[in-house]
mmCIF file of C-alpha atoms in Angstrom:
data_model
loop_
_atom_site.group_PDB
_atom_site.id
_atom_site.type_symbol
_atom_site.label_atom_id
_atom_site.label_comp_id
_atom_site.label_asym_id
_atom_site.label_seq_id
_atom_site.Cartn_x
_atom_site.Cartn_y
_atom_site.Cartn_z
ATOM 1 C CA MET A 1 -30.044 8.525 -11.833
ATOM 2 C CA THR A 2 -28.121 8.150 -8.550
ATOM 3 C CA ASP A 3 -29.386 7.838 -5.004
ATOM 4 C CA ASN A 4 -28.974 10.851 -3.047
ATOM 5 C CA ASN A 5 -28.116 8.697 -0.244
ATOM 6 C CA ASP A 6 -25.273 6.801 -2.087
ATOM 7 C CA PHE A 7 -21.984 7.909 -0.724
ATOM 8 C CA LEU A 8 -20.413 7.472 -3.950
ATOM 9 C CA THR A 9 -22.556 10.069 -5.682
ATOM 10 C CA ARG A 10 -19.658 12.470 -6.376
ATOM 11 C CA THR A 11 -17.427 9.768 -7.504
ATOM 12 C CA ARG A 12 -20.185 8.500 -9.949
ATOM 13 C CA LEU A 13 -20.388 11.920 -11.309
ATOM 14 C CA LEU A 14 -16.556 11.899 -12.150
ATOM 15 C CA VAL A 15 -16.121 8.313 -13.533
ATOM 16 C CA GLY A 16 -19.779 7.163 -14.433
ATOM 17 C CA ASP A 17 -21.817 4.283 -13.264
ATOM 18 C CA ASP A 18 -20.107 1.549 -15.346
ATOM 19 C CA ALA A 19 -16.768 2.483 -13.853
ATOM 20 C CA ILE A 20 -18.184 2.467 -10.427
ATOM 21 C CA ALA A 21 -19.640 -1.009 -11.033
ATOM 22 C CA ASP A 22 -16.117 -2.167 -12.236
ATOM 23 C CA ILE A 23 -14.310 -0.536 -9.175
ATOM 24 C CA SER A 24 -16.785 -2.545 -6.866
ATOM 25 C CA ALA A 25 -15.988 -5.875 -8.692
ATOM 26 C CA ARG A 26 -12.297 -5.755 -8.140
ATOM 27 C CA ARG A 27 -10.446 -7.468 -5.445
ATOM 28 C CA VAL A 28 -7.390 -5.754 -3.640
ATOM 29 C CA ILE A 29 -5.084 -6.934 -0.914
ATOM 30 C CA ILE A 30 -2.792 -4.468 1.026
ATOM 31 C CA PHE A 31 0.263 -5.691 2.890
ATOM 32 C CA GLY A 32 1.274 -3.530 5.597
ATOM 33 C CA VAL A 33 -1.421 -1.009 7.126
ATOM 34 C CA GLY A 34 0.914 1.447 9.095
ATOM 35 C CA GLY A 35 1.658 4.861 7.965
ATOM 36 C CA VAL A 36 1.115 4.282 4.298
ATOM 37 C CA GLY A 37 -1.086 1.187 3.944
ATOM 38 C CA SER A 38 -3.845 2.468 6.402
ATOM 39 C CA TRP A 39 -4.359 5.851 4.376
ATOM 40 C CA CYS A 40 -4.399 3.692 1.071
ATOM 41 C CA ALA A 41 -7.140 1.400 2.327
ATOM 42 C CA GLU A 42 -9.454 4.420 3.491
ATOM 43 C CA SER A 43 -9.025 5.929 0.152
ATOM 44 C CA LEU A 44 -9.799 2.729 -1.846
ATOM 45 C CA VAL A 45 -12.913 2.138 0.204
ATOM 46 C CA ARG A 46 -14.225 5.783 -0.069
ATOM 47 C CA SER A 47 -13.541 5.366 -3.898
ATOM 48 C CA GLY A 48 -15.834 2.378 -4.072
ATOM 49 C CA ILE A 49 -13.577 -0.733 -3.492
ATOM 50 C CA THR A 50 -15.675 -3.213 -1.770
ATOM 51 C CA HIS A 51 -13.405 -6.394 -1.669
ATOM 52 C CA LEU A 52 -10.302 -5.493 0.251
ATOM 53 C CA THR A 53 -7.970 -7.744 2.384
ATOM 54 C CA ILE A 54 -5.680 -6.060 4.888
ATOM 55 C CA VAL A 55 -2.595 -7.831 6.130
ATOM 56 C CA ASP A 56 -0.409 -6.703 9.133
ATOM 57 C CA SER A 57 0.690 -8.407 12.502
ATOM 58 C CA ASP A 58 1.074 -5.251 14.674
ATOM 59 C CA GLU A 59 -0.821 -3.760 17.454
ATOM 60 C CA VAL A 60 -1.536 0.032 17.398
ATOM 61 C CA CYS A 61 1.038 1.846 19.802
ATOM 62 C CA VAL A 62 1.343 5.432 20.906
ATOM 63 C CA SER A 63 3.991 6.182 18.435
ATOM 64 C CA ASN A 64 1.527 5.390 15.657
ATOM 65 C CA ILE A 65 -0.855 8.213 16.482
ATOM 66 C CA ASN A 66 1.003 10.883 14.581
ATOM 67 C CA ARG A 67 0.584 9.177 11.116
ATOM 68 C CA GLN A 68 -1.611 6.051 10.962
ATOM 69 C CA LEU A 69 -5.310 6.331 10.235
ATOM 70 C CA MET A 70 -6.813 4.117 12.813
ATOM 71 C CA ALA A 71 -4.236 4.905 15.443
ATOM 72 C CA THR A 72 -5.972 6.953 18.286
ATOM 73 C CA THR A 73 -5.904 6.979 21.907
ATOM 74 C CA GLN A 74 -8.826 4.830 21.925
ATOM 75 C CA THR A 75 -7.355 1.911 19.767
ATOM 76 C CA ILE A 76 -3.975 1.669 21.451
ATOM 77 C CA GLY A 77 -3.392 -2.049 21.995
ATOM 78 C CA ARG A 78 -5.802 -3.127 19.433
ATOM 79 C CA PRO A 79 -4.581 -5.213 16.459
ATOM 80 C CA LYS A 80 -4.029 -2.549 13.585
ATOM 81 C CA VAL A 81 -5.976 -4.864 11.064
ATOM 82 C CA GLU A 82 -9.042 -4.896 13.366
ATOM 83 C CA ALA A 83 -9.193 -1.223 14.236
ATOM 84 C CA LEU A 84 -8.835 -0.372 10.562
ATOM 85 C CA ARG A 85 -11.422 -2.905 9.496
ATOM 86 C CA GLU A 86 -13.769 -1.221 11.943
ATOM 87 C CA ARG A 87 -13.016 2.191 10.619
ATOM 88 C CA LEU A 88 -13.445 0.935 7.057
ATOM 89 C CA LEU A 89 -16.842 -0.751 7.840
ATOM 90 C CA SER A 90 -18.143 2.674 9.298
ATOM 91 C CA ILE A 91 -17.605 4.075 5.816
ATOM 92 C CA ASN A 92 -19.190 1.305 3.874
ATOM 93 C CA PRO A 93 -20.922 -1.324 6.001
ATOM 94 C CA THR A 94 -21.633 -3.624 3.230
ATOM 95 C CA ALA A 95 -18.128 -3.859 2.078
ATOM 96 C CA ASP A 96 -16.188 -7.122 2.150
ATOM 97 C CA ILE A 97 -13.119 -6.165 4.420
ATOM 98 C CA VAL A 98 -10.935 -9.300 5.434
ATOM 99 C CA ALA A 99 -8.629 -8.655 8.249
ATOM 100 C CA ARG A 100 -5.461 -10.987 8.582
ATOM 101 C CA ARG A 101 -3.394 -10.418 11.478
ATOM 102 C CA GLN A 102 0.055 -12.144 10.543
ATOM 103 C CA VAL A 103 3.366 -11.297 8.983
ATOM 104 C CA PHE A 104 3.788 -12.023 5.302
ATOM 105 C CA CYS A 105 6.875 -14.081 4.959
ATOM 106 C CA GLU A 106 8.221 -17.427 3.497
ATOM 107 C CA GLU A 107 6.170 -19.224 6.273
ATOM 108 C CA THR A 108 2.900 -17.443 5.546
ATOM 109 C CA LEU A 109 3.404 -17.442 1.712
ATOM 110 C CA PRO A 110 1.486 -20.808 0.949
ATOM 111 C CA GLU A 111 -1.730 -18.942 2.496
ATOM 112 C CA TYR A 112 -1.922 -16.350 -0.326
ATOM 113 C CA ARG A 113 -3.062 -16.958 -4.024
ATOM 114 C CA PHE A 114 -2.197 -13.687 -5.603
ATOM 115 C CA ASP A 115 -3.980 -14.604 -8.737
ATOM 116 C CA ASP A 116 -7.196 -14.174 -6.723
ATOM 117 C CA TYR A 117 -6.711 -10.585 -6.631
ATOM 118 C CA ASP A 118 -6.705 -7.743 -9.300
ATOM 119 C CA TYR A 119 -4.295 -5.563 -7.281
ATOM 120 C CA VAL A 120 -1.650 -6.069 -4.653
ATOM 121 C CA ILE A 121 -0.491 -3.179 -2.738
ATOM 122 C CA ASP A 122 3.008 -3.497 -1.007
ATOM 123 C CA ALA A 123 3.533 -1.329 2.020
ATOM 124 C CA ILE A 124 5.941 -3.559 3.644
ATOM 125 C CA ASP A 125 8.894 -2.358 5.655
ATOM 126 C CA SER A 126 10.991 -5.538 5.841
ATOM 127 C CA LEU A 127 13.406 -5.807 3.050
ATOM 128 C CA LYS A 128 13.480 -9.669 2.874
ATOM 129 C CA ASP A 129 9.589 -9.865 3.071
ATOM 130 C CA LYS A 130 9.155 -7.060 0.442
ATOM 131 C CA VAL A 131 11.507 -8.866 -1.794
ATOM 132 C CA LEU A 132 9.630 -12.153 -1.558
ATOM 133 C CA LEU A 133 6.103 -10.354 -2.054
ATOM 134 C CA ILE A 134 7.460 -8.518 -5.209
ATOM 135 C CA TYR A 135 8.846 -11.862 -6.859
ATOM 136 C CA LYS A 136 5.585 -13.684 -6.214
ATOM 137 C CA VAL A 137 3.193 -10.995 -7.183
ATOM 138 C CA CYS A 138 5.172 -10.357 -10.509
ATOM 139 C CA GLU A 139 4.647 -14.017 -11.188
ATOM 140 C CA SER A 140 0.847 -13.753 -10.900
ATOM 141 C CA ARG A 141 -1.856 -12.033 -12.962
ATOM 142 C CA ALA A 142 -2.204 -9.330 -10.209
ATOM 143 C CA THR A 143 -1.157 -5.745 -10.733
ATOM 144 C CA LEU A 144 1.350 -4.730 -8.263
ATOM 145 C CA PHE A 145 1.927 -1.137 -6.820
ATOM 146 C CA SER A 146 4.672 -0.677 -4.256
ATOM 147 C CA SER A 147 5.488 1.873 -1.652
ATOM 148 C CA MET A 148 9.280 2.824 -1.190
ATOM 149 C CA GLY A 149 10.356 4.465 2.065
ATOM 150 C CA ALA A 150 8.172 7.310 3.502
ATOM 151 C CA ALA A 151 10.339 8.028 6.508
ATOM 152 C CA LEU A 152 12.570 10.971 6.871
ATOM 153 C CA LYS A 153 10.656 13.210 4.365
ATOM 154 C CA MET A 154 8.907 16.446 4.817
ATOM 155 C CA ASP A 155 8.300 17.947 1.319
ATOM 156 C CA PRO A 156 5.150 16.689 -0.335
ATOM 157 C CA THR A 157 6.225 18.233 -3.630
ATOM 158 C CA ARG A 158 9.026 15.520 -3.905
ATOM 159 C CA ILE A 159 6.737 12.636 -3.933
ATOM 160 C CA GLY A 160 6.411 10.967 -7.363
ATOM 161 C CA VAL A 161 5.606 7.781 -9.157
ATOM 162 C CA LYS A 162 7.976 5.836 -11.373
ATOM 163 C CA GLU A 163 8.732 2.363 -12.630
ATOM 164 C CA PHE A 164 10.739 0.541 -10.025
ATOM 165 C CA MET A 165 14.051 0.319 -12.024
ATOM 166 C CA LYS A 166 13.888 4.279 -12.577
ATOM 167 C CA VAL A 167 13.491 5.225 -8.998
ATOM 168 C CA GLU A 168 16.238 7.446 -7.979
ATOM 169 C CA GLY A 169 17.329 8.942 -4.631
ATOM 170 C CA CYS A 170 15.608 6.285 -2.516
ATOM 171 C CA PRO A 171 17.663 4.124 -0.287
ATOM 172 C CA LEU A 172 14.983 1.416 -0.031
ATOM 173 C CA ALA A 173 14.783 1.132 -3.858
ATOM 174 C CA ARG A 174 18.594 1.013 -3.976
ATOM 175 C CA ALA A 175 18.683 -1.623 -1.399
ATOM 176 C CA LEU A 176 15.977 -3.655 -3.161
ATOM 177 C CA ARG A 177 17.674 -3.627 -6.386
ATOM 178 C CA LYS A 178 21.123 -4.595 -4.653
ATOM 179 C CA ARG A 179 19.419 -7.389 -3.141
ATOM 180 C CA PHE A 180 17.747 -8.632 -6.473
ATOM 181 C CA LYS A 181 21.208 -8.489 -8.012
ATOM 182 C CA SER A 182 22.736 -10.373 -5.150
ATOM 183 C CA LEU A 183 20.041 -13.203 -5.506
ATOM 184 C CA GLY A 184 20.771 -13.228 -9.224
ATOM 185 C CA ARG A 185 17.064 -12.862 -10.029
ATOM 186 C CA HIS A 186 15.044 -9.768 -10.855
ATOM 187 C CA PRO A 187 11.346 -9.352 -10.940
ATOM 188 C CA THR A 188 9.730 -10.848 -13.982
ATOM 189 C CA ARG A 189 7.852 -7.775 -14.979
ATOM 190 C CA LYS A 190 7.922 -3.949 -14.405
ATOM 191 C CA PHE A 191 5.772 -2.344 -11.691
ATOM 192 C CA LEU A 192 5.160 1.209 -10.373
ATOM 193 C CA CYS A 193 6.252 2.752 -7.005
ATOM 194 C CA VAL A 194 5.515 5.721 -4.990
ATOM 195 C CA TYR A 195 8.648 7.289 -3.683
ATOM 196 C CA SER A 196 10.445 10.363 -2.786
ATOM 197 C CA ASP A 197 14.095 11.335 -3.324
ATOM 198 C CA GLU A 198 14.209 13.419 -0.088
ATOM 199 C CA LEU A 199 16.211 11.992 2.839
ATOM 200 C CA LEU A 200 16.327 14.124 5.998
ATOM 201 C CA PRO A 201 18.244 13.219 9.195
ATOM 202 C CA ASN A 202 16.618 12.321 12.634
ATOM 203 C CA LEU A 203 17.091 15.314 14.841
ATOM 204 C CA GLY A 204 14.968 14.233 17.910
ATOM 205 C CA ASN A 205 16.446 13.383 21.445
ATOM 206 C CA ASN A 206 16.258 9.692 20.521
ATOM 207 C CA ALA A 207 17.829 9.994 17.100
ATOM 208 C CA ALA A 208 20.877 8.142 18.377
ATOM 209 C CA ASP A 209 18.539 5.058 18.744
ATOM 210 C CA ALA A 210 17.482 5.038 15.159
ATOM 211 C CA ILE A 211 19.004 2.315 12.840
ATOM 212 C CA GLU A 212 21.084 3.544 9.847
ATOM 213 C CA THR A 213 18.367 4.244 7.192
ATOM 214 C CA THR A 214 20.316 2.701 4.437
ATOM 215 C CA THR A 215 20.834 -0.855 5.766
ATOM 216 C CA PHE A 216 17.204 -2.179 5.948
ATOM 217 C CA ARG A 217 18.426 -5.209 7.758
ATOM 218 C CA LYS A 218 16.313 -4.809 10.964
ATOM 219 C CA ALA A 219 13.414 -2.813 12.239
ATOM 220 C CA GLN A 220 14.114 0.958 11.900
ATOM 221 C CA THR A 221 12.966 3.854 14.137
ATOM 222 C CA ASN A 222 12.845 6.951 11.870
ATOM 223 C CA GLY A 223 10.914 10.147 11.848
ATOM 224 C CA ALA A 224 7.827 10.253 9.810
ATOM 225 C CA VAL A 225 4.843 12.586 9.620
ATOM 226 C CA ALA A 226 1.176 12.183 8.530
ATOM 227 C CA HIS A 227 1.148 14.434 5.390
ATOM 228 C CA ILE A 228 3.900 12.278 3.831
ATOM 229 C CA THR A 229 2.748 8.767 4.691
ATOM 230 C CA ALA A 230 -0.956 9.866 3.846
ATOM 231 C CA ILE A 231 0.068 11.210 0.213
ATOM 232 C CA PHE A 232 2.083 7.927 -0.240
ATOM 233 C CA GLY A 233 -1.142 5.718 0.674
ATOM 234 C CA PHE A 234 -3.497 7.956 -1.214
ATOM 235 C CA THR A 235 -1.267 7.962 -4.342
ATOM 236 C CA LEU A 236 -1.103 4.172 -4.147
ATOM 237 C CA ALA A 237 -4.807 3.973 -4.024
ATOM 238 C CA GLY A 238 -5.187 6.643 -6.681
ATOM 239 C CA LEU A 239 -2.955 4.317 -9.133
ATOM 240 C CA VAL A 240 -5.587 1.491 -8.501
ATOM 241 C CA ILE A 241 -8.462 3.508 -9.219
ATOM 242 C CA LYS A 242 -6.830 5.280 -12.414
ATOM 243 C CA ASP A 243 -5.853 1.892 -13.713
ATOM 244 C CA ILE A 244 -9.427 0.477 -13.324
ATOM 245 C CA VAL A 245 -11.031 3.368 -15.032
ATOM 246 C CA SER A 246 -8.393 3.577 -17.719
ATOM 247 C CA GLN A 247 -9.287 -0.019 -18.535
ATOM 248 C CA LYS A 248 -13.035 0.688 -18.604
ATOM 249 C CA ASP A 249 -12.223 3.720 -21.058
ATOM 250 C CA ARG A 250 -10.119 1.534 -23.220
ATOM 251 C CA ASP A 251 -12.964 -1.205 -23.347
ATOM 252 C CA LYS A 252 -15.241 1.617 -24.570
ATOM 253 C CA ILE A 253 -12.908 2.414 -27.404
ATOM 254 C CA ILE A 254 -12.458 -1.081 -28.544
#
């Protein structure tokens, strides 16, 4: 019997008490809490994840407001991870939310033990750092789910999930595979990606300032909207919850 004050009552009805306990016990880390990662974090906490680490170095700015969960006129100038942590704790005050304001890169890599996590969410924009994260997580016991590019999209029906090597029509996935090939080293195991094969042009007055979308060599300024970034983030969270519940179902069969 569930407590009527339990915010997970509806989730319990769907997945059962055992699955809720399993979800609560899992440890998740999200790298990048912008337009994709912030919505992923929200969905995970609302679904019962209580051990969550969020990693991002940026502060909230005005241009984030159109698509990032914690970005409002009240949070401009605040570190994204701090504003997001506050939001997540307002949903579940007892959750263990660790906010790490830093860039994930070669220099900070030693600070992370991926074997300490059950799931790693890659929502990083930087190609170099994304490559490093994928390599290292694939060498660990953690399950990796990765976001491909969510900018320059409008059609939600073209968002899908595929194993990384099977993703088509995504410039970021293509750039990653090219980088892996040039390094002569591919990820040691398969992983699922959220992606879209749609690619629209920038049309606004400052479109000329946007970096070419297929290079991924430096920070980019491309158009993006909330419904796309949110679906990417929610889908990543859904992959985590689905995997946990599926494992619980398999355990019952065994």
